[in-house]
Coordinates of C-alpha atoms in Angstrom, one line a residue:
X194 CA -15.8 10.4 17.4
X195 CA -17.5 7.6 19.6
X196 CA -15.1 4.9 18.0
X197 CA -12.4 4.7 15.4
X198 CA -12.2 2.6 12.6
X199 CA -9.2 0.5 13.5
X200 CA -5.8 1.1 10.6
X201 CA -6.5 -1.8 8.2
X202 CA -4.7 -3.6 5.1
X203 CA -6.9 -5.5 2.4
X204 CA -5.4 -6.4 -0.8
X205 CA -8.4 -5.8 -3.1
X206 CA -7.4 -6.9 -6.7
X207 CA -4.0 -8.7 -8.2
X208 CA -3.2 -8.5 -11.8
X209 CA -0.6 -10.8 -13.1
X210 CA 0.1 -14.8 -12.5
X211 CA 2.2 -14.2 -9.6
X212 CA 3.9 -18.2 -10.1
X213 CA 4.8 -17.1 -13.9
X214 CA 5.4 -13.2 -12.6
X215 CA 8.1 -14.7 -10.8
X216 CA 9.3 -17.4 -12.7
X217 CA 12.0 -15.6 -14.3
X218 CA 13.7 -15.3 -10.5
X219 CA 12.6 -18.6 -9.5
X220 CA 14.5 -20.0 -12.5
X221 CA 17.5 -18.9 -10.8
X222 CA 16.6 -18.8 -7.3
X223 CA 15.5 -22.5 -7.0
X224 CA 17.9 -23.9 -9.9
X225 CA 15.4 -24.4 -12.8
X226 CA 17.3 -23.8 -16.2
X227 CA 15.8 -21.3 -18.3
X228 CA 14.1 -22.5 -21.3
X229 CA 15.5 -20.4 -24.4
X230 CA 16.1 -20.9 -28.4
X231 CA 19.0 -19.5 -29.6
X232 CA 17.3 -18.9 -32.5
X233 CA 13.9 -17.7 -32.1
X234 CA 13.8 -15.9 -28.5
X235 CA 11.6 -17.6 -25.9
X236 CA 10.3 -20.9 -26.7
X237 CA 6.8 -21.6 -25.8
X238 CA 6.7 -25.5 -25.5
X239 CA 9.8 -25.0 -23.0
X240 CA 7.8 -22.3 -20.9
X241 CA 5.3 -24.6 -20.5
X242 CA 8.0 -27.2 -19.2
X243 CA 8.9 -25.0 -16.9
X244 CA 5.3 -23.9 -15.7
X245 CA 4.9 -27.5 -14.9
X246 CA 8.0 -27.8 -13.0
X247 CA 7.2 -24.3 -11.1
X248 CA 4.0 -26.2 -10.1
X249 CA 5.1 -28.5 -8.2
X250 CA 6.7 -25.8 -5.6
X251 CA 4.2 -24.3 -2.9
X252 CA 3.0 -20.7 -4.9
X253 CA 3.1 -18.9 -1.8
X254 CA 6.2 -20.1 -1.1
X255 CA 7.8 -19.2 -4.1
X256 CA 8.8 -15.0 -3.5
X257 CA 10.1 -16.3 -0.8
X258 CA 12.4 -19.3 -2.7
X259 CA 13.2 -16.5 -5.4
X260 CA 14.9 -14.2 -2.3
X261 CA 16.7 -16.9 -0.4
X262 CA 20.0 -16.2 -2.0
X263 CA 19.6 -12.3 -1.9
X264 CA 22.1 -9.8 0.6
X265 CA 20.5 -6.9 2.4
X266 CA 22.0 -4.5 -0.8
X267 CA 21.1 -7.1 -4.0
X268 CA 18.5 -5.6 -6.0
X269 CA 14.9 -7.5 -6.0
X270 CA 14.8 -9.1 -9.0
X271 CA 12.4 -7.6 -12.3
X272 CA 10.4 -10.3 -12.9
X273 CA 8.7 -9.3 -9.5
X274 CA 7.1 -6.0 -11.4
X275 CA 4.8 -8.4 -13.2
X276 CA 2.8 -9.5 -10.6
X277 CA 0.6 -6.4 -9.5
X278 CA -1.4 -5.5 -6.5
X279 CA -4.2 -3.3 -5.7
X280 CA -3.9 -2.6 -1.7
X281 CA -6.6 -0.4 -0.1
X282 CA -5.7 0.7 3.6
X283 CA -7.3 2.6 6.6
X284 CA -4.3 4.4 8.3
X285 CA -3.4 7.5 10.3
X286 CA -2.6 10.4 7.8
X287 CA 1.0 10.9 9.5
X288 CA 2.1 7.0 8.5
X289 CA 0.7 7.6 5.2
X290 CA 2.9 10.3 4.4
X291 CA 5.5 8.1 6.1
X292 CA 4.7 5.4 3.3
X293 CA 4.9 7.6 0.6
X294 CA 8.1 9.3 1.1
X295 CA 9.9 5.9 1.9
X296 CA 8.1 3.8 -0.9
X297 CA 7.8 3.3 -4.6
X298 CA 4.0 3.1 -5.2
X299 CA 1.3 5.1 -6.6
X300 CA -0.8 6.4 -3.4
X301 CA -4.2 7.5 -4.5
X302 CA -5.5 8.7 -0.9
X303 CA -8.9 10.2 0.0
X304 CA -9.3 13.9 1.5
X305 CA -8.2 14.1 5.3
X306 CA -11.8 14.0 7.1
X307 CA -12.5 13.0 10.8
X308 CA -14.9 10.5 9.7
X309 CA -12.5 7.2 9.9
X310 CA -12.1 8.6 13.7
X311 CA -8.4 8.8 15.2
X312 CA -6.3 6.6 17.7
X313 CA -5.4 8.0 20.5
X314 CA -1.2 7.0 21.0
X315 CA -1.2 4.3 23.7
X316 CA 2.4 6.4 25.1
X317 CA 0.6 9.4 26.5
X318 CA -0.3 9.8 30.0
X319 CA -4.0 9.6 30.9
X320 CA -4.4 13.2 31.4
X321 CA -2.6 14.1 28.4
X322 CA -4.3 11.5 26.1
X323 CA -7.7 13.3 27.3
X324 CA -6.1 16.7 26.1
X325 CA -5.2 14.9 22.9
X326 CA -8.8 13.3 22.8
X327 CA -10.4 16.9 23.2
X328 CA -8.2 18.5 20.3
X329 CA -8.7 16.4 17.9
X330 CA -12.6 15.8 18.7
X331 CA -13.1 20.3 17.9
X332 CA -10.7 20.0 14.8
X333 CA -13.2 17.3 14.2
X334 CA -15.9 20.2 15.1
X335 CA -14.7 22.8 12.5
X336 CA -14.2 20.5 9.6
X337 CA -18.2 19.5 9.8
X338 CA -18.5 23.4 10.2
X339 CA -16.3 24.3 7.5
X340 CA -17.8 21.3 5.0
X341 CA -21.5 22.2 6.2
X342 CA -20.7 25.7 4.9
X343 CA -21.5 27.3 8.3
X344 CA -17.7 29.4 8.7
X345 CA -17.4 30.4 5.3
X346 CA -20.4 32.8 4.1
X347 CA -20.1 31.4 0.7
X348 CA -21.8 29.0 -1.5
X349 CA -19.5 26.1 -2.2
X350 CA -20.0 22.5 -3.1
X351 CA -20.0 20.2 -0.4
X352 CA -16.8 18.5 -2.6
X353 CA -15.2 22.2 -2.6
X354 CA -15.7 22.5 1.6
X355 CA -14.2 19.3 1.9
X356 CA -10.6 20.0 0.4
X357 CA -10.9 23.5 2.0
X358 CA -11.7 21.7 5.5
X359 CA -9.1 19.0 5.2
X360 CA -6.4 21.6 6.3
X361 CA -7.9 21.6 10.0
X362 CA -7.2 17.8 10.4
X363 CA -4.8 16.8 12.2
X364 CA -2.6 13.9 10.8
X365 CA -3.5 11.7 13.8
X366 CA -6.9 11.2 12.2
X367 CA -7.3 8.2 9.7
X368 CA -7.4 8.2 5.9
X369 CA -8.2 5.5 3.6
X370 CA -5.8 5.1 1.2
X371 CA -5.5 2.9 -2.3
X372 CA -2.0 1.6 -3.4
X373 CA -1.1 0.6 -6.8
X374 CA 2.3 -1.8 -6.3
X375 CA 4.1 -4.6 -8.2
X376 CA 5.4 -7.0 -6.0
X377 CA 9.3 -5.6 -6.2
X378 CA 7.8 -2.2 -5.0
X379 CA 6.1 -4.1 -2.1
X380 CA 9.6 -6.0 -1.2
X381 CA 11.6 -2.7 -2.0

């Protein structure tokens, strides 16, 4: 790997008004009363009322208005599932896993490959981080081996190789990875 493709965040795609995704907090968090009719449910006229009202705030300031009043233990609040995100990130394997385990999301990640290069940890000593360069550079090896069909005396797709090879990559070597996340997973 002559250079690695440095760990990346892009959100690709929202879904979801985020200023009317959050409304229901910000009703409470920045003191708007909440338009309701006894009678019928929501009413629509008043939503609009409030729309208008929720314009006049800064929308990217708004998550943040909706959270002012919240502890380090109060619950995000629901109307932040509304607004929804599609992330896509280039990331070392070991802080994806990291990610998953510690977040609610749905992870859809690509096969473990050597092709979005590695990083080599900044702590190691320079002799070390040469050792570490030089391990993962043949585990990069015996993947194109194993995916180019040459250790395995078998016909195999090249789709087939690649889940088999993925097992010899280290978890220092990037994935890219696509998140699916409301905005109360992001916060959680």
């Amino acid at each position: 790997m002559a250079s690695a493709i440095e760990p990346t965040v892009h959100i690709r795609r929202t879904s979801g008004a985020e200023a009317s995704a959050i409304g229901d907090a910000l009703l409470q968090g920045i003191g708007v009363d909440e338009p309701t009719d006894e009678a019928e449910g929501w009413d629509v006229p008043a939503w609009t009322q409030t729309a208008s009202r929720l314009r006049n705030h800064d929308v990217e300031d708004l998550p943040r208005k909706a959270l002012a009043e919240r502890g380090p233990h109060d619950p995000v609040p629901r109307a932040f599932e509304m607004a929804n995100y599609q992330v896509v990130a280039i990331l070392d394997y070991g802080a994806f896993r990291d990610l998953q385990r510690h977040r609610i999301c749905s992870p859809f990640p690509g096969l473990l490959a050597p092709r979005l290069g590695f990083t080599t940890p900044a702590a190691l000593r320079p002799e070390h981080a040469a050792i570490y360069r030089g391990a993962m550079k043949l585990a990069g090896r015996a993947w194109a081996e194993i995916v180019t069909g040459a250790l395995m005396g078998k016909e195999m797709t090249a789709m087939a190789m690649s889940r088999i090879a993925q097992y010899l990559v280290p978890l220092g070597y990037n994935v890219s990875v696509m998140w699916g996340m409301n905005l109360r997973e992001m916060i959680h």
